[in-house]
Amino acid sequence: LVAARARERVISGQPRTLQFVVAAAPAAGSPPTTLLTPGGPVSAPLRPPGRLNPLIPGTGSLLRLDGSVVVRPLLAFGLPQLAAVAVPLALVAIVVGGALGRGGASPTLQPTAPAPAQSAGALGAVVSPTPATAVTDSPTPRPTLAAATASPSPAPRSVIAFETVRDGSLDVLVVSPDGGTPTPIAASPSNEMYPAVSPDGTEVAYMVEGTDTSDIYVTQIATNATRQLTQGAGRNSEPAWSPDGTRLVFVSDRGGTVDLYTMNADGSHQRRLLDAPTLGEGGPTWSPDGSTIVFSASTTNPDGTAQPAALYAVPAAGGQPARLTDAIGAVRPEWSPDGTEIAFDAPGDDPNGSIFLAHPDGSDVTRITPAGWGGAIDPTWSPDGTEIAFTRVGGGGGAGIWIEPSGGGTPTPVDGTDGADMPSWH
């Protein structure tokens, strides 16, 4: 039995608050099978390695509020598109104004804005690669896309992807940072988790949870075209894009221990980046120049207990990891766009978690979420680095995705994300 505060907890049905949880496992080091809560025993669903409470290995736990959403296409305008619409409208207004001045009838105008252009980079094509790793188990079922039958919507240039519980399972959706009605990206009876928006904002990578394996998929936001990157090789999760969008780093236990792996964006050249049996790696993030990967990991004490997680760095080409922070429970790191800071969440003086910033060498750790404001986890930077979105848990303002200035300030909720978590912003 392992007792711990519930920093994160999966809750379905009516909202509840769990002050503590007891996880019952069949043996030391085995994933728990039951969570004993004040409301009674709850089954402990298997979760892939990564976003784990260090005190409860083998389970994931996030506060969620069940709910439904309605699809609404998102449309983004840039200056060229705005000019292309504004100038003709101005000319029409002059003509119409003159006609009205002479007693003419007012015509009905229905201008249509041109769709924003999409980059035709390496991520633009839909491919069906053969993964480098041999298939040893039954592949994870391909997810059914909720919007696959709808007309494609233009891909917004800046979106926040997140996961949330709908119809009893986790789905991946995207929403404008300004809020609104989220658009489903992947929805099936399986759990779709750990979304990661590509650097150009056109695709989302995520994990699909199977019975014995979990695999990584990528879906284009505009077309819903989907490709599977890993197949039948252990539990693969927590994908993170390289800054140029050509590679991904992810977490996998395919080699018998939880380690970091990398692969190309088409699923080819999968290789283990870090072989560290004493570390339980999770939450990898790339430096903006692509040279370094920072991740969180928890080491095991001689008596078998786990230390709180710390941040580590390893060269993206491979090498030995270097520890950056003390064992303060730091998880879910993400590098700022300008490379000067790393955001992460840790308990601090709030057991539900707070958002902290640190220099890339781990120094000058500073909390930016207000003290006593409520739990804050899973930070992600805005593309320009001026804001940080994160998951709020507990507190009086409601769970979901919130945004705060990166220098500190008053957080505000993102409309349409109640009960959501694990945001990724690009």
Tab-separated table of C-alpha atoms in Angstrom:
chain	number	residue	atom	x	y	z
A	1	LEU	CA	0.000	0.000	0.000
A	2	VAL	CA	1.263	3.457	-0.889
A	3	ALA	CA	-0.446	6.562	0.494
A	4	ALA	CA	-0.159	9.919	-1.240
A	5	ARG	CA	-2.004	13.147	-1.815
A	6	ALA	CA	-3.879	13.159	-5.088
A	7	ARG	CA	-2.101	15.876	-7.070
A	8	GLU	CA	-3.831	14.548	-10.134
A	9	ARG	CA	-6.724	12.150	-10.272
A	10	VAL	CA	-9.019	10.776	-12.980
A	11	ILE	CA	-12.597	11.405	-11.957
A	12	SER	CA	-15.646	10.597	-14.056
A	13	GLY	CA	-19.213	11.613	-13.416
A	14	GLN	CA	-19.923	14.373	-10.935
A	15	PRO	CA	-17.003	16.578	-9.832
A	16	ARG	CA	-15.351	15.432	-6.614
A	17	THR	CA	-12.253	16.394	-4.645
A	18	LEU	CA	-9.961	13.669	-3.318
A	19	GLN	CA	-7.761	14.787	-0.433
A	20	PHE	CA	-5.741	11.587	-0.436
A	21	VAL	CA	-5.546	8.219	-2.147
A	22	VAL	CA	-4.205	4.805	-1.244
A	23	ALA	CA	-2.958	2.652	-4.103
A	24	ALA	CA	-3.035	-1.128	-3.630
A	25	ALA	CA	-0.617	-3.157	-5.772
A	26	PRO	CA	-0.156	-6.956	-5.927
A	27	ALA	CA	3.596	-6.675	-5.293
A	28	ALA	CA	6.366	-4.149	-4.766
A	29	GLY	CA	7.154	-2.358	-8.004
A	30	SER	CA	3.944	-3.576	-9.679
A	31	PRO	CA	1.315	-1.158	-11.019
A	32	PRO	CA	-1.540	-0.638	-8.537
A	33	THR	CA	-4.809	-2.377	-9.307
A	34	THR	CA	-7.041	-0.471	-6.885
A	35	LEU	CA	-7.252	3.098	-5.607
A	36	LEU	CA	-8.819	3.361	-2.147
A	37	THR	CA	-10.471	6.772	-1.830
A	38	PRO	CA	-12.779	8.361	0.750
A	39	GLY	CA	-15.658	7.423	-1.535
A	40	GLY	CA	-14.674	3.766	-1.737
A	41	PRO	CA	-12.387	1.603	-3.932
A	42	VAL	CA	-11.798	2.643	-7.527
A	43	SER	CA	-10.078	0.579	-10.225
A	44	ALA	CA	-6.634	1.893	-11.109
A	45	PRO	CA	-6.514	2.047	-14.953
A	46	LEU	CA	-3.137	1.227	-16.425
A	47	ARG	CA	-1.288	4.229	-17.709
A	48	PRO	CA	1.861	4.331	-19.801
A	49	PRO	CA	5.029	5.573	-18.144
A	50	GLY	CA	5.542	9.287	-18.027
A	51	ARG	CA	3.071	11.628	-16.401
A	52	LEU	CA	3.112	9.648	-13.185
A	53	ASN	CA	2.959	10.525	-9.526
A	54	PRO	CA	6.407	9.334	-8.332
A	55	LEU	CA	4.753	7.835	-5.253
A	56	ILE	CA	2.412	5.700	-7.344
A	57	PRO	CA	4.431	4.148	-10.240
A	58	GLY	CA	2.421	2.719	-13.078
A	59	THR	CA	-0.680	4.907	-12.818
A	60	GLY	CA	-1.689	8.258	-14.209
A	61	SER	CA	-3.969	10.580	-12.315
A	62	LEU	CA	-5.560	13.783	-13.431
A	63	LEU	CA	-8.539	15.765	-12.186
A	64	ARG	CA	-11.095	15.907	-14.989
A	65	LEU	CA	-14.697	17.027	-15.301
A	66	ASP	CA	-16.809	15.047	-17.749
A	67	GLY	CA	-18.651	17.047	-20.389
A	68	SER	CA	-19.599	17.342	-24.064
A	69	VAL	CA	-18.483	19.673	-26.826
A	70	VAL	CA	-19.782	20.927	-30.166
A	71	VAL	CA	-17.533	21.230	-33.222
A	72	ARG	CA	-17.013	24.702	-34.627
A	73	PRO	CA	-14.432	25.380	-37.369
A	74	LEU	CA	-11.677	27.813	-36.528
A	75	LEU	CA	-10.494	30.431	-39.032
A	76	ALA	CA	-7.324	32.503	-38.809
A	77	PHE	CA	-6.574	35.770	-40.621
A	78	GLY	CA	-3.190	37.250	-41.349
A	79	LEU	CA	-2.413	40.746	-42.625
A	80	PRO	CA	-2.358	39.697	-46.322
A	81	GLN	CA	-5.774	38.045	-45.975
A	82	LEU	CA	-7.152	41.006	-44.036
A	83	ALA	CA	-5.951	43.433	-46.679
A	84	ALA	CA	-7.357	41.257	-49.447
A	85	VAL	CA	-10.797	41.509	-47.840
A	86	ALA	CA	-10.683	45.052	-46.413
A	87	VAL	CA	-9.710	46.860	-49.641
A	88	PRO	CA	-12.503	45.424	-51.834
A	89	LEU	CA	-15.019	46.004	-49.024
A	90	ALA	CA	-13.922	49.627	-48.729
A	91	LEU	CA	-14.478	50.141	-52.487
A	92	VAL	CA	-17.879	48.465	-52.295
A	93	ALA	CA	-18.804	50.650	-49.309
A	94	ILE	CA	-18.068	53.795	-51.329
A	95	VAL	CA	-20.212	52.589	-54.222
A	96	VAL	CA	-23.030	51.454	-51.933
A	97	GLY	CA	-22.876	54.680	-49.964
A	98	GLY	CA	-23.273	56.650	-53.154
A	99	ALA	CA	-26.195	54.511	-54.245
A	100	LEU	CA	-27.918	54.907	-50.894
A	101	GLY	CA	-27.389	58.632	-51.075
A	102	ARG	CA	-29.314	58.619	-54.358
A	103	GLY	CA	-32.105	56.509	-52.844
A	104	GLY	CA	-30.865	53.201	-54.199
A	105	ALA	CA	-31.493	49.848	-52.503
A	106	SER	CA	-28.826	48.397	-50.211
A	107	PRO	CA	-27.350	45.203	-51.675
A	108	THR	CA	-26.623	42.128	-49.542
A	109	LEU	CA	-22.893	41.433	-49.365
A	110	GLN	CA	-21.481	38.031	-48.417
A	111	PRO	CA	-17.683	38.268	-48.664
A	112	THR	CA	-15.695	35.100	-48.161
A	113	ALA	CA	-12.255	35.297	-46.562
A	114	PRO	CA	-9.566	33.207	-48.260
A	115	ALA	CA	-8.324	30.243	-46.295
A	116	PRO	CA	-4.912	30.765	-44.646
A	117	ALA	CA	-2.007	29.249	-46.511
A	118	GLN	CA	-0.381	26.110	-45.116
A	119	SER	CA	3.271	25.292	-45.269
A	120	ALA	CA	4.184	22.383	-47.526
A	121	GLY	CA	6.969	21.106	-45.288
A	122	ALA	CA	7.958	17.580	-44.426
A	123	LEU	CA	4.840	17.197	-42.260
A	124	GLY	CA	2.411	18.079	-45.014
A	125	ALA	CA	2.209	14.677	-46.701
A	126	VAL	CA	0.214	11.766	-45.364
A	127	VAL	CA	2.384	8.676	-45.246
A	128	SER	CA	2.056	5.096	-44.019
A	129	PRO	CA	5.561	4.243	-42.828
A	130	THR	CA	6.873	0.910	-41.726
A	131	PRO	CA	8.313	1.489	-38.237
A	132	ALA	CA	11.885	0.454	-37.695
A	133	THR	CA	10.910	-1.689	-34.700
A	134	ALA	CA	9.639	-5.190	-35.371
A	135	VAL	CA	6.001	-5.894	-34.543
A	136	THR	CA	5.792	-8.213	-31.552
A	137	ASP	CA	2.218	-7.646	-30.328
A	138	SER	CA	-1.167	-6.868	-31.835
A	139	PRO	CA	-1.178	-3.245	-33.014
A	140	THR	CA	-3.218	-0.643	-31.195
A	141	PRO	CA	-6.583	-0.081	-32.949
A	142	ARG	CA	-6.543	2.940	-35.216
A	143	PRO	CA	-8.531	5.762	-33.596
A	144	THR	CA	-11.819	6.853	-35.091
A	145	LEU	CA	-11.755	10.573	-35.826
A	146	ALA	CA	-14.864	12.347	-34.591
A	147	ALA	CA	-14.784	14.932	-37.379
A	148	ALA	CA	-13.753	12.579	-40.187
A	149	THR	CA	-17.117	12.920	-41.950
A	150	ALA	CA	-17.276	16.692	-41.629
A	151	SER	CA	-15.947	19.157	-44.168
A	152	PRO	CA	-12.282	19.997	-43.488
A	153	SER	CA	-11.733	23.211	-41.570
A	154	PRO	CA	-8.807	25.573	-42.156
A	155	ALA	CA	-5.991	24.937	-39.682
A	156	PRO	CA	-5.661	27.876	-37.289
A	157	ARG	CA	-2.155	29.290	-37.025
A	158	SER	CA	-2.134	29.109	-33.219
A	159	VAL	CA	-3.999	26.432	-31.298
A	160	ILE	CA	-4.008	24.739	-27.918
A	161	ALA	CA	-4.472	20.975	-28.005
A	162	PHE	CA	-5.627	19.168	-24.880
A	163	GLU	CA	-7.149	15.939	-23.661
A	164	THR	CA	-10.452	15.543	-21.861
A	165	VAL	CA	-12.940	12.841	-20.899
A	166	ARG	CA	-15.870	12.435	-23.276
A	167	ASP	CA	-18.224	9.444	-23.378
A	168	GLY	CA	-16.116	7.569	-20.859
A	169	SER	CA	-12.716	7.851	-22.559
A	170	LEU	CA	-10.036	10.470	-23.170
A	171	ASP	CA	-10.173	12.362	-26.466
A	172	VAL	CA	-7.850	14.957	-28.023
A	173	LEU	CA	-9.279	18.321	-29.093
A	174	VAL	CA	-7.947	21.711	-30.203
A	175	VAL	CA	-9.197	25.201	-29.372
A	176	SER	CA	-8.168	28.772	-30.081
A	177	PRO	CA	-6.127	30.396	-27.287
A	178	ASP	CA	-8.939	32.970	-27.207
A	179	GLY	CA	-11.392	30.201	-26.303
A	180	GLY	CA	-14.462	28.932	-28.093
A	181	THR	CA	-15.899	25.565	-29.010
A	182	PRO	CA	-13.134	22.920	-29.237
A	183	THR	CA	-12.678	20.809	-32.372
A	184	PRO	CA	-12.141	17.034	-31.906
A	185	ILE	CA	-8.923	15.678	-33.376
A	186	ALA	CA	-9.057	12.054	-32.209
A	187	ALA	CA	-11.978	10.319	-30.516
A	188	SER	CA	-12.506	6.591	-30.090
A	189	PRO	CA	-13.393	4.108	-27.332
A	190	SER	CA	-9.656	4.008	-26.551
A	191	ASN	CA	-7.897	6.749	-24.595
A	192	GLU	CA	-6.126	9.377	-26.718
A	193	MET	CA	-3.614	11.192	-24.550
A	194	TYR	CA	-0.496	13.390	-24.379
A	195	PRO	CA	-1.253	15.736	-27.316
A	196	ALA	CA	1.622	17.705	-28.855
A	197	VAL	CA	1.032	20.372	-31.507
A	198	SER	CA	3.643	20.502	-34.270
A	199	PRO	CA	5.845	23.635	-34.465
A	200	ASP	CA	3.954	24.905	-37.522
A	201	GLY	CA	0.596	24.406	-35.790
A	202	THR	CA	-0.840	22.117	-38.483
A	203	GLU	CA	-0.609	18.680	-36.826
A	204	VAL	CA	-1.090	17.024	-33.459
A	205	ALA	CA	0.861	13.992	-32.228
A	206	TYR	CA	-0.696	11.931	-29.442
A	207	MET	CA	-0.788	8.494	-27.850
A	208	VAL	CA	-3.560	5.931	-28.339
A	209	GLU	CA	-3.830	3.529	-25.430
A	210	GLY	CA	-4.322	-0.161	-26.214
A	211	THR	CA	-4.683	-3.239	-24.029
A	212	ASP	CA	-1.064	-4.413	-24.111
A	213	THR	CA	0.568	-1.675	-26.178
A	214	SER	CA	0.199	2.051	-26.706
A	215	ASP	CA	1.164	3.778	-29.923
A	216	ILE	CA	1.806	7.262	-31.239
A	217	TYR	CA	-0.266	8.795	-34.040
A	218	VAL	CA	-0.222	12.132	-35.876
A	219	THR	CA	-3.336	13.870	-37.229
A	220	GLN	CA	-3.516	16.913	-39.511
A	221	ILE	CA	-5.816	19.541	-38.029
A	222	ALA	CA	-7.217	20.771	-41.359
A	223	THR	CA	-7.922	17.419	-43.030
A	224	ASN	CA	-8.034	14.868	-40.161
A	225	ALA	CA	-5.609	12.692	-42.163
A	226	THR	CA	-3.907	10.382	-39.660
A	227	ARG	CA	-0.740	8.305	-39.696
A	228	GLN	CA	0.529	5.780	-37.147
A	229	LEU	CA	4.180	6.165	-36.159
A	230	THR	CA	4.795	3.273	-33.744
A	231	GLN	CA	3.277	-0.182	-33.836
A	232	GLY	CA	3.239	-3.170	-31.516
A	233	ALA	CA	6.397	-2.398	-29.539
A	234	GLY	CA	5.548	-1.808	-25.883
A	235	ARG	CA	3.921	1.297	-24.470
A	236	ASN	CA	4.902	4.436	-26.371
A	237	SER	CA	3.755	7.807	-25.080
A	238	GLU	CA	4.466	11.505	-24.452
A	239	PRO	CA	5.594	12.575	-27.942
A	240	ALA	CA	7.370	15.929	-28.303
A	241	TRP	CA	8.333	17.592	-31.599
A	242	SER	CA	11.782	18.821	-32.483
A	243	PRO	CA	11.895	22.585	-33.225
A	244	ASP	CA	12.083	21.991	-36.986
A	245	GLY	CA	9.224	19.461	-36.936
A	246	THR	CA	11.233	16.655	-38.532
A	247	ARG	CA	11.667	14.419	-35.465
A	248	LEU	CA	9.945	13.425	-32.252
A	249	VAL	CA	11.203	12.262	-28.883
A	250	PHE	CA	8.953	9.952	-26.880
A	251	VAL	CA	8.850	7.619	-23.883
A	252	SER	CA	8.743	3.834	-24.335
A	253	ASP	CA	9.178	0.669	-22.291
A	254	ARG	CA	9.781	-1.523	-25.356
A	255	GLY	CA	13.286	-2.381	-24.128
A	256	GLY	CA	12.126	-3.599	-20.712
A	257	THR	CA	12.715	-0.307	-18.894
A	258	VAL	CA	11.214	3.150	-19.355
A	259	ASP	CA	13.543	5.136	-21.611
A	260	LEU	CA	13.602	8.003	-24.099
A	261	TYR	CA	13.479	7.222	-27.833
A	262	THR	CA	13.578	9.369	-30.960
A	263	MET	CA	12.198	8.900	-34.473
A	264	ASN	CA	11.591	10.807	-37.669
A	265	ALA	CA	8.230	12.486	-38.194
A	266	ASP	CA	7.203	9.660	-40.552
A	267	GLY	CA	7.939	6.995	-37.913
A	268	SER	CA	11.236	5.815	-39.404
A	269	HIS	CA	14.611	5.471	-37.643
A	270	GLN	CA	13.275	4.739	-34.163
A	271	ARG	CA	16.157	4.399	-31.716
A	272	ARG	CA	16.730	4.542	-27.992
A	273	LEU	CA	18.206	7.872	-26.945
A	274	LEU	CA	18.851	7.108	-23.296
A	275	ASP	CA	19.380	3.782	-21.541
A	276	ALA	CA	19.103	4.599	-17.840
A	277	PRO	CA	17.557	1.685	-15.866
A	278	THR	CA	17.640	3.634	-12.583
A	279	LEU	CA	15.625	6.539	-14.008
A	280	GLY	CA	11.947	6.620	-14.880
A	281	GLU	CA	11.992	9.224	-17.639
A	282	GLY	CA	8.988	11.295	-18.669
A	283	GLY	CA	7.856	14.607	-20.137
A	284	PRO	CA	10.690	15.240	-22.636
A	285	THR	CA	11.107	18.663	-24.260
A	286	TRP	CA	13.562	19.954	-26.905
A	287	SER	CA	15.710	23.042	-26.619
A	288	PRO	CA	14.856	25.638	-29.307
A	289	ASP	CA	18.129	24.933	-31.130
A	290	GLY	CA	17.415	21.187	-31.151
A	291	SER	CA	20.657	20.261	-29.402
A	292	THR	CA	19.374	19.183	-25.988
A	293	ILE	CA	16.423	17.334	-24.501
A	294	VAL	CA	15.279	18.017	-20.942
A	295	PHE	CA	13.075	15.514	-19.111
A	296	SER	CA	11.871	14.622	-15.628
A	297	ALA	CA	12.885	11.444	-13.818
A	298	SER	CA	12.673	9.862	-10.394
A	299	THR	CA	15.426	7.679	-8.949
A	300	THR	CA	14.910	4.764	-6.572
A	301	ASN	CA	16.313	4.746	-3.043
A	302	PRO	CA	18.184	1.694	-1.686
A	303	ASP	CA	15.065	0.686	0.272
A	304	GLY	CA	13.004	0.624	-2.911
A	305	THR	CA	11.141	3.887	-2.351
A	306	ALA	CA	11.111	6.577	-5.019
A	307	GLN	CA	12.590	10.029	-4.631
A	308	PRO	CA	10.638	13.067	-5.828
A	309	ALA	CA	11.290	13.777	-9.489
A	310	ALA	CA	14.038	16.094	-10.739
A	311	LEU	CA	14.901	17.595	-14.127
A	312	TYR	CA	17.684	16.132	-16.285
A	313	ALA	CA	19.241	17.073	-19.627
A	314	VAL	CA	20.733	14.837	-22.321
A	315	PRO	CA	22.214	15.729	-25.741
A	316	ALA	CA	19.692	15.130	-28.537
A	317	ALA	CA	22.356	13.072	-30.323
A	318	GLY	CA	22.706	10.806	-27.272
A	319	GLY	CA	24.995	10.770	-24.264
A	320	GLN	CA	24.963	10.837	-20.488
A	321	PRO	CA	22.186	12.688	-18.636
A	322	ALA	CA	23.031	15.602	-16.363
A	323	ARG	CA	20.848	16.460	-13.385
A	324	LEU	CA	19.606	20.058	-13.383
A	325	THR	CA	17.453	20.441	-10.258
A	326	ASP	CA	17.147	18.982	-6.794
A	327	ALA	CA	14.571	16.270	-6.138
A	328	ILE	CA	11.670	18.686	-5.758
A	329	GLY	CA	9.012	16.752	-7.639
A	330	ALA	CA	9.623	18.651	-10.895
A	331	VAL	CA	7.688	17.182	-13.853
A	332	ARG	CA	6.393	18.183	-17.309
A	333	PRO	CA	9.223	20.560	-18.283
A	334	GLU	CA	8.912	22.737	-21.381
A	335	TRP	CA	11.583	24.986	-22.855
A	336	SER	CA	10.703	28.598	-23.633
A	337	PRO	CA	10.765	29.622	-27.325
A	338	ASP	CA	13.774	31.908	-26.765
A	339	GLY	CA	15.693	29.208	-24.885
A	340	THR	CA	16.253	31.271	-21.735
A	341	GLU	CA	13.922	29.434	-19.327
A	342	ILE	CA	12.326	26.068	-18.638
A	343	ALA	CA	8.817	25.880	-17.190
A	344	PHE	CA	7.730	22.891	-15.103
A	345	ASP	CA	5.334	21.986	-12.336
A	346	ALA	CA	6.234	20.874	-8.827
A	347	PRO	CA	4.449	20.709	-5.455
A	348	GLY	CA	6.312	23.577	-3.804
A	349	ASP	CA	4.153	24.753	-0.907
A	350	ASP	CA	0.980	23.606	-2.698
A	351	PRO	CA	0.508	19.821	-2.771
A	352	ASN	CA	-1.648	20.199	-5.896
A	353	GLY	CA	1.258	21.723	-7.808
A	354	SER	CA	2.471	25.128	-8.979
A	355	ILE	CA	4.192	26.374	-12.135
A	356	PHE	CA	7.882	27.248	-11.782
A	357	LEU	CA	10.543	28.688	-14.086
A	358	ALA	CA	14.255	27.883	-14.032
A	359	HIS	CA	17.276	28.718	-16.148
A	360	PRO	CA	18.423	25.963	-18.538
A	361	ASP	CA	21.140	24.975	-16.042
A	362	GLY	CA	18.494	24.461	-13.339
A	363	SER	CA	19.325	27.600	-11.363
A	364	ASP	CA	17.061	30.409	-10.127
A	365	VAL	CA	13.900	28.344	-9.598
A	366	THR	CA	10.964	30.770	-9.300
A	367	ARG	CA	7.252	30.118	-8.893
A	368	ILE	CA	5.003	32.183	-11.192
A	369	THR	CA	1.493	30.955	-10.251
A	370	PRO	CA	0.019	32.818	-7.270
A	371	ALA	CA	0.414	31.275	-3.815
A	372	GLY	CA	-2.761	29.718	-2.470
A	373	TRP	CA	-4.480	30.142	-5.834
A	374	GLY	CA	-4.994	26.422	-6.497
A	375	GLY	CA	-3.153	23.591	-8.202
A	376	ALA	CA	-1.386	24.273	-11.520
A	377	ILE	CA	0.347	21.599	-13.628
A	378	ASP	CA	1.335	20.797	-17.253
A	379	PRO	CA	2.798	24.144	-18.433
A	380	THR	CA	3.127	24.996	-22.143
A	381	TRP	CA	4.461	28.235	-23.686
A	382	SER	CA	2.707	30.444	-26.194
A	383	PRO	CA	4.543	30.607	-29.552
A	384	ASP	CA	5.881	34.083	-28.750
A	385	GLY	CA	6.901	33.156	-25.184
A	386	THR	CA	4.841	35.869	-23.511
A	387	GLU	CA	2.279	33.539	-21.907
A	388	ILE	CA	2.055	30.074	-20.364
A	389	ALA	CA	-1.000	27.831	-20.497
A	390	PHE	CA	-1.448	25.115	-17.893
A	391	THR	CA	-3.953	22.762	-16.272
A	392	ARG	CA	-5.691	24.033	-13.171
A	393	VAL	CA	-6.693	21.470	-10.531
A	394	GLY	CA	-8.512	22.297	-7.319
A	395	GLY	CA	-9.098	25.829	-6.162
A	396	GLY	CA	-12.301	27.773	-6.542
A	397	GLY	CA	-11.972	28.756	-10.191
A	398	GLY	CA	-12.697	25.401	-11.795
A	399	ALA	CA	-10.512	22.824	-13.494
A	400	GLY	CA	-9.459	23.260	-17.109
A	401	ILE	CA	-6.884	25.167	-19.163
A	402	TRP	CA	-5.790	28.588	-17.874
A	403	ILE	CA	-3.336	31.156	-19.256
A	404	GLU	CA	-0.995	33.441	-17.323
A	405	PRO	CA	1.674	35.960	-18.413
A	406	SER	CA	5.046	34.197	-18.395
A	407	GLY	CA	6.416	36.831	-16.037
A	408	GLY	CA	3.649	36.191	-13.527
A	409	GLY	CA	0.242	37.754	-13.114
A	410	THR	CA	-3.430	36.852	-12.870
A	411	PRO	CA	-4.375	33.589	-14.647
A	412	THR	CA	-7.499	33.536	-16.822
A	413	PRO	CA	-9.470	30.487	-18.040
A	414	VAL	CA	-9.694	29.403	-21.672
A	415	ASP	CA	-13.350	29.212	-22.616
A	416	GLY	CA	-14.457	25.750	-23.733
A	417	THR	CA	-11.835	23.776	-21.788
A	418	ASP	CA	-13.646	22.876	-18.568
A	419	GLY	CA	-12.243	19.608	-17.232
A	420	ALA	CA	-9.410	19.574	-19.801
A	421	ASP	CA	-5.736	18.947	-19.099
A	422	MET	CA	-2.334	18.365	-20.730
A	423	PRO	CA	-2.334	21.491	-22.965
A	424	SER	CA	0.099	21.901	-25.866
A	425	TRP	CA	0.339	25.336	-27.526
A	426	HIS	CA	1.741	26.198	-30.951
